[in-house]
């Protein structure tokens, strides 16, 4: 039977909306307040997927390679990616006895249950030591260009060699993704402050993005780095996105964060009932149980018309990623949050 097409109501014509030009000039709202308002979740938590969107607004690739600031004896100077190859640039004029530090992003340090402050975690790169660094400031301006005079007031809370960062990242992604649910830097004792799990994950993503942007300068073969590590950045971004999605759908359904946690525990049990039957035992002895965190999501999340032939390894990889998704959005309640100050 043919389907009858509904008629168009030609009598009703939509009129275009009138738009007023956007007012010029700086906003009265601080950057931190804007990010907190944008990323605030009704569970009284920070949605770090929305947080990342707010932080990266207007930071496309050309912007990221041009809006960096180099710490020199004269203060902070804006520097471009192409300047690194120019002998007369500010970067190549820095004396060898100094620490040429490039800052590339300033992250507001927020607590969903506290009013926005001017606390910042400024991420940078020490070219002399090839270290990724994070400097914590109790109060810092929004503009990196204004931080030259107060740089010494900051506390270096992350100071890690690039090779060490990539080592712990690669190991955790391939073997223990539940590490990200505790915070990569906190788990490996590579931070002096206990930031929230969500902020820890944002720092990992921002470090990876910086290394990707400057790969051709930092390595002989930038393409080799990208082939090895770009996928990790994409996976972690996807985990934040899925965590946000799950949290907002749970809120839509009327669940509290406590109910959501309980649901995840049930999912872990249902997952474990089947997962331990997939692999054939290698001996008569009982195999060592996998950490509970690896069984955090139910197998029905993996189901799909094309998944009936999926391997055990694929199931484990997907469970690891889903575990990370489920853990990240519990950061506000169970993550190691910074102390709230007035």
Coordinates of C-alpha atoms in Angstrom, one line a residue:
X1 CA 0.0 0.0 0.0
X2 CA 1.4 3.4 -1.0
X3 CA 2.2 5.9 1.8
X4 CA 0.3 9.1 1.3
X5 CA 2.5 12.2 1.5
X6 CA 1.2 14.9 3.9
X7 CA 0.4 18.2 2.3
X8 CA 2.4 21.3 3.0
X9 CA 0.6 24.2 4.7
X10 CA 1.2 26.8 2.1
X11 CA -0.9 29.4 4.0
X12 CA 1.7 29.6 6.8
X13 CA 4.9 31.4 5.9
X14 CA 7.8 31.6 8.3
X15 CA 9.3 35.1 8.8
X16 CA 13.0 35.6 9.3
X17 CA 14.3 36.6 12.7
X18 CA 15.8 40.0 13.3
X19 CA 19.3 39.9 14.8
X20 CA 21.2 42.6 16.7
X21 CA 25.0 42.8 16.3
X22 CA 27.0 41.2 19.0
X23 CA 28.3 43.9 21.4
X24 CA 32.0 44.6 21.2
X25 CA 34.4 44.8 24.1
X26 CA 35.4 42.4 26.9
X27 CA 32.8 40.6 28.9
X28 CA 32.4 41.4 32.6
X29 CA 32.5 37.7 33.4
X30 CA 35.8 36.1 34.1
X31 CA 37.0 33.2 31.9
X32 CA 36.8 30.8 34.9
X33 CA 33.2 31.9 35.7
X34 CA 32.2 31.4 32.0
X35 CA 33.7 27.9 31.9
X36 CA 32.0 26.9 35.2
X37 CA 28.6 28.2 34.0
X38 CA 29.0 26.4 30.7
X39 CA 30.2 23.0 32.2
X40 CA 28.2 22.9 35.4
X41 CA 26.1 19.7 35.7
X42 CA 23.0 19.5 37.9
X43 CA 24.5 16.8 40.0
X44 CA 26.7 19.7 41.3
X45 CA 29.6 18.5 39.3
X46 CA 31.8 19.8 36.5
X47 CA 31.1 18.1 33.1
X48 CA 34.7 17.9 31.8
X49 CA 33.6 17.2 28.3
X50 CA 31.8 20.6 28.2
X51 CA 34.8 22.1 30.2
X52 CA 37.1 21.0 27.4
X53 CA 34.9 22.5 24.8
X54 CA 34.9 25.8 26.6
X55 CA 38.6 25.8 27.1
X56 CA 39.3 24.9 23.4
X57 CA 36.9 27.4 22.0
X58 CA 38.6 29.4 19.2
X59 CA 41.7 27.3 19.6
X60 CA 42.0 25.7 16.2
X61 CA 45.3 24.6 14.8
X62 CA 46.5 27.9 13.5
X63 CA 45.6 29.6 16.7
X64 CA 47.3 27.0 18.8
X65 CA 50.6 27.4 16.9
X66 CA 50.5 31.2 17.1
X67 CA 49.1 32.0 20.6
X68 CA 51.9 30.5 22.6
X69 CA 54.1 32.6 24.9
X70 CA 57.8 32.0 25.6
X71 CA 59.3 32.9 29.0
X72 CA 62.3 35.1 28.3
X73 CA 64.4 37.4 30.5
X74 CA 62.2 40.2 29.2
X75 CA 59.0 38.4 30.3
X76 CA 56.5 36.5 28.2
X77 CA 56.7 37.0 24.4
X78 CA 54.2 35.6 21.9
X79 CA 55.9 33.2 19.5
X80 CA 54.8 31.4 16.4
X81 CA 55.6 27.8 15.4
X82 CA 57.7 28.9 12.4
X83 CA 59.8 31.1 14.8
X84 CA 61.4 28.0 16.1
X85 CA 63.3 27.6 12.8
X86 CA 64.3 31.2 12.5
X87 CA 67.7 32.1 14.0
X88 CA 66.7 35.7 14.8
X89 CA 63.4 34.7 16.6
X90 CA 62.8 35.2 20.3
X91 CA 63.2 31.5 20.9
X92 CA 66.7 31.2 19.4
X93 CA 67.8 34.4 21.2
X94 CA 67.1 33.0 24.7
X95 CA 70.5 32.5 26.5
X96 CA 71.4 28.8 26.9
X97 CA 71.7 29.2 30.7
X98 CA 68.0 30.1 31.0
X99 CA 65.0 27.7 31.0
X100 CA 63.1 28.4 27.7
X101 CA 59.6 27.5 28.7
X102 CA 56.7 27.8 26.3
X103 CA 53.2 28.1 27.7
X104 CA 50.4 27.0 25.6
X105 CA 47.1 26.9 27.6
X106 CA 45.7 28.1 30.9
X107 CA 43.2 25.8 32.6
X108 CA 40.8 27.1 35.2
X109 CA 40.8 25.0 38.3
X110 CA 37.2 24.7 39.3
X111 CA 35.1 23.1 42.0
X112 CA 31.4 22.8 41.2
X113 CA 30.3 23.5 44.7
X114 CA 32.5 26.6 45.1
X115 CA 32.3 30.0 43.5
X116 CA 34.7 30.5 40.6
X117 CA 38.2 31.6 41.5
X118 CA 41.2 32.8 39.6
X119 CA 43.0 29.5 40.2
X120 CA 44.8 28.4 37.1
X121 CA 46.9 25.4 35.9
X122 CA 49.1 26.7 33.2
X123 CA 50.6 24.0 30.9
X124 CA 53.9 24.5 29.2
X125 CA 56.9 22.8 27.7
X126 CA 60.6 23.2 28.9
X127 CA 62.7 23.0 25.7
X128 CA 65.9 22.6 27.6
X129 CA 64.9 19.5 29.6
X130 CA 62.1 18.3 27.1
X131 CA 59.7 18.3 30.0
X132 CA 56.0 18.9 30.0
X133 CA 55.1 21.1 32.9
X134 CA 52.1 22.3 34.8
X135 CA 52.3 25.4 37.0
X136 CA 49.6 26.0 39.6
X137 CA 48.6 29.6 40.5
X138 CA 46.3 30.5 43.3
X139 CA 45.4 33.6 41.3
X140 CA 46.3 34.3 37.7
X141 CA 45.1 36.5 34.9
X142 CA 43.2 35.0 32.0
X143 CA 45.7 36.3 29.4
X144 CA 48.9 34.3 29.3
X145 CA 50.7 37.4 28.0
X146 CA 50.2 39.0 31.5
X147 CA 51.8 36.2 33.4
X148 CA 55.4 37.0 32.8
X149 CA 55.9 39.1 36.0
X150 CA 54.2 36.5 38.2
X151 CA 55.6 33.3 36.8
X152 CA 57.8 32.7 39.8
X153 CA 54.7 32.8 42.0
X154 CA 53.5 29.6 40.5
X155 CA 54.0 26.1 41.9
X156 CA 55.3 23.5 39.5
X157 CA 53.1 20.6 40.2
X158 CA 53.7 18.6 37.0
X159 CA 57.2 18.2 35.6
X160 CA 57.6 15.1 33.5
X161 CA 59.9 14.1 30.7
X162 CA 58.1 13.6 27.3
X163 CA 59.4 10.1 27.1
X164 CA 58.1 9.3 30.6
X165 CA 54.7 10.8 29.8
X166 CA 54.4 8.7 26.7
X167 CA 55.5 5.6 28.5
X168 CA 52.9 5.8 31.3
X169 CA 50.3 6.8 28.8
X170 CA 50.9 4.0 26.3
X171 CA 51.1 1.4 29.1
X172 CA 47.8 2.6 30.7
X173 CA 46.0 2.7 27.3
X174 CA 47.1 -0.7 26.3
X175 CA 47.0 -2.5 29.7
X176 CA 45.3 -0.7 32.5
X177 CA 42.8 1.9 31.3
X178 CA 41.2 2.0 34.8
X179 CA 44.3 4.1 35.7
X180 CA 42.6 7.0 34.1
X181 CA 39.7 6.6 36.5
X182 CA 42.0 7.4 39.3
X183 CA 44.0 10.1 37.4
X184 CA 47.0 9.2 35.3
X185 CA 49.4 11.7 37.0
X186 CA 48.1 10.9 40.4
X187 CA 48.4 7.2 40.0
X188 CA 52.0 7.4 38.8
X189 CA 52.9 10.1 41.4
X190 CA 53.7 12.6 38.7
X191 CA 51.8 15.5 40.3
X192 CA 52.2 17.4 43.6
X193 CA 48.5 18.4 43.8
X194 CA 45.4 16.2 43.8
X195 CA 43.3 17.5 41.0
X196 CA 40.0 16.0 40.0
X197 CA 40.0 13.0 37.7
X198 CA 38.3 15.0 35.0
X199 CA 40.9 17.8 35.1
X200 CA 43.7 15.2 35.1
X201 CA 42.3 13.7 31.9
X202 CA 42.0 17.1 30.3
X203 CA 45.7 17.8 31.0
X204 CA 46.6 14.5 29.3
X205 CA 44.6 15.5 26.3
X206 CA 46.1 19.0 26.1
X207 CA 49.6 17.6 26.5
X208 CA 48.9 15.1 23.6
X209 CA 47.5 17.9 21.5
X210 CA 50.6 20.1 22.1
X211 CA 52.9 17.3 21.1
X212 CA 50.9 16.6 18.0
X213 CA 51.0 20.3 17.0
X214 CA 54.8 20.5 17.5
X215 CA 55.7 16.9 16.5
X216 CA 57.7 18.0 13.4
X217 CA 59.8 20.2 15.6
X218 CA 60.3 17.9 18.5
X219 CA 61.0 14.7 16.6
X220 CA 62.8 13.9 13.4
X221 CA 59.7 12.1 12.1
X222 CA 56.6 13.8 13.4
X223 CA 54.4 11.4 11.4
X224 CA 55.7 8.5 13.4
X225 CA 54.6 10.1 16.7
X226 CA 51.2 10.8 15.3
X227 CA 50.8 7.3 14.0
X228 CA 51.6 6.0 17.5
X229 CA 49.8 8.4 19.8
X230 CA 47.1 10.4 18.0
X231 CA 44.7 7.5 18.5
X232 CA 45.1 7.8 22.2
X233 CA 44.0 11.4 22.2
X234 CA 41.0 10.6 20.1
X235 CA 40.0 7.7 22.4
X236 CA 40.3 9.9 25.6
X237 CA 38.3 12.7 24.0
X238 CA 35.6 10.1 23.1
X239 CA 35.6 8.8 26.6
X240 CA 34.9 12.3 28.0
X241 CA 32.1 12.7 25.4
X242 CA 30.5 9.4 26.3
X243 CA 30.8 10.1 30.0
X244 CA 29.0 13.4 29.5
X245 CA 26.3 11.8 27.4
X246 CA 25.7 9.1 30.0
X247 CA 25.5 11.6 32.8
X248 CA 23.0 13.9 31.1
X249 CA 20.8 11.0 30.0
X250 CA 20.8 9.7 33.5
X251 CA 19.8 13.2 34.8
X252 CA 17.0 13.3 32.1
X253 CA 15.7 10.0 33.4
X254 CA 15.5 11.4 36.9
X255 CA 18.4 9.5 38.5
X256 CA 20.7 10.9 41.1
X257 CA 24.4 10.4 41.0
X258 CA 24.1 7.8 43.8
X259 CA 21.5 5.9 41.7
X260 CA 23.8 6.2 38.7
X261 CA 26.7 4.7 40.7
X262 CA 24.5 1.8 41.8
X263 CA 23.4 1.1 38.2
X264 CA 27.1 0.9 37.2
X265 CA 27.7 -1.6 40.0
X266 CA 24.9 -3.8 38.7
X267 CA 26.4 -3.5 35.2
X268 CA 29.7 -4.7 36.5
X269 CA 28.1 -7.7 38.0
X270 CA 26.2 -8.6 34.8
X271 CA 29.4 -8.1 32.8
X272 CA 31.4 -10.4 35.1
X273 CA 28.8 -13.2 34.9
X274 CA 29.6 -13.7 31.2
X275 CA 33.1 -12.4 30.8
X276 CA 34.8 -15.0 32.8
X277 CA 33.2 -17.7 30.6
X278 CA 34.5 -16.3 27.3
X279 CA 38.1 -17.4 27.8
X280 CA 39.1 -21.0 28.0
X281 CA 41.1 -21.7 31.3
X282 CA 44.8 -22.4 30.7
X283 CA 45.0 -24.8 33.6
X284 CA 42.8 -26.5 36.2
X285 CA 43.8 -23.8 38.7
X286 CA 41.6 -20.8 39.1
X287 CA 42.8 -17.9 37.0
X288 CA 43.6 -14.6 38.7
X289 CA 40.5 -12.4 38.7
X290 CA 40.6 -9.3 36.6
X291 CA 40.2 -6.1 38.7
X292 CA 36.6 -5.2 39.3
X293 CA 37.2 -1.9 37.5
X294 CA 37.7 -3.8 34.3
X295 CA 34.2 -5.2 34.5
X296 CA 32.5 -1.8 34.9
X297 CA 30.0 -1.9 32.1
X298 CA 27.6 -4.6 31.0
X299 CA 28.1 -6.7 27.9
X300 CA 24.8 -5.3 26.4
X301 CA 26.7 -2.1 25.8
X302 CA 28.9 -4.0 23.3
X303 CA 26.0 -5.7 21.5
X304 CA 25.3 -4.8 17.9
X305 CA 24.5 -6.5 14.6
X306 CA 28.2 -6.6 13.6
X307 CA 29.6 -7.7 16.9
X308 CA 28.6 -11.4 17.1
X309 CA 32.1 -12.5 15.9
X310 CA 34.1 -10.0 18.1
X311 CA 37.2 -11.4 19.8
X312 CA 38.0 -11.6 23.4
X313 CA 40.6 -9.0 23.0
X314 CA 38.1 -6.6 21.4
X315 CA 35.7 -7.2 24.2
X316 CA 38.4 -6.4 26.7
X317 CA 39.4 -3.2 24.9
X318 CA 35.8 -2.1 24.7
X319 CA 35.2 -2.8 28.3
X320 CA 38.3 -0.8 29.2
X321 CA 37.1 2.2 27.2
X322 CA 33.6 1.9 28.7
X323 CA 35.1 1.6 32.1
X324 CA 36.8 4.9 31.6
X325 CA 33.7 6.5 30.2
X326 CA 31.8 5.4 33.3
X327 CA 34.4 6.5 35.7
X328 CA 35.2 10.0 34.4
X329 CA 31.7 11.4 35.1
X330 CA 32.0 10.3 38.8
X331 CA 34.9 12.6 39.3
X332 CA 33.1 15.2 41.3
X333 CA 31.9 12.7 43.9
X334 CA 34.7 10.2 44.1
X335 CA 37.6 12.0 42.4
X336 CA 40.3 13.6 44.5
X337 CA 39.1 17.1 44.4
X338 CA 41.1 20.2 45.4
X339 CA 40.2 21.8 48.7
X340 CA 37.5 24.4 48.4
X341 CA 38.6 27.8 49.5
X342 CA 36.5 31.0 49.7

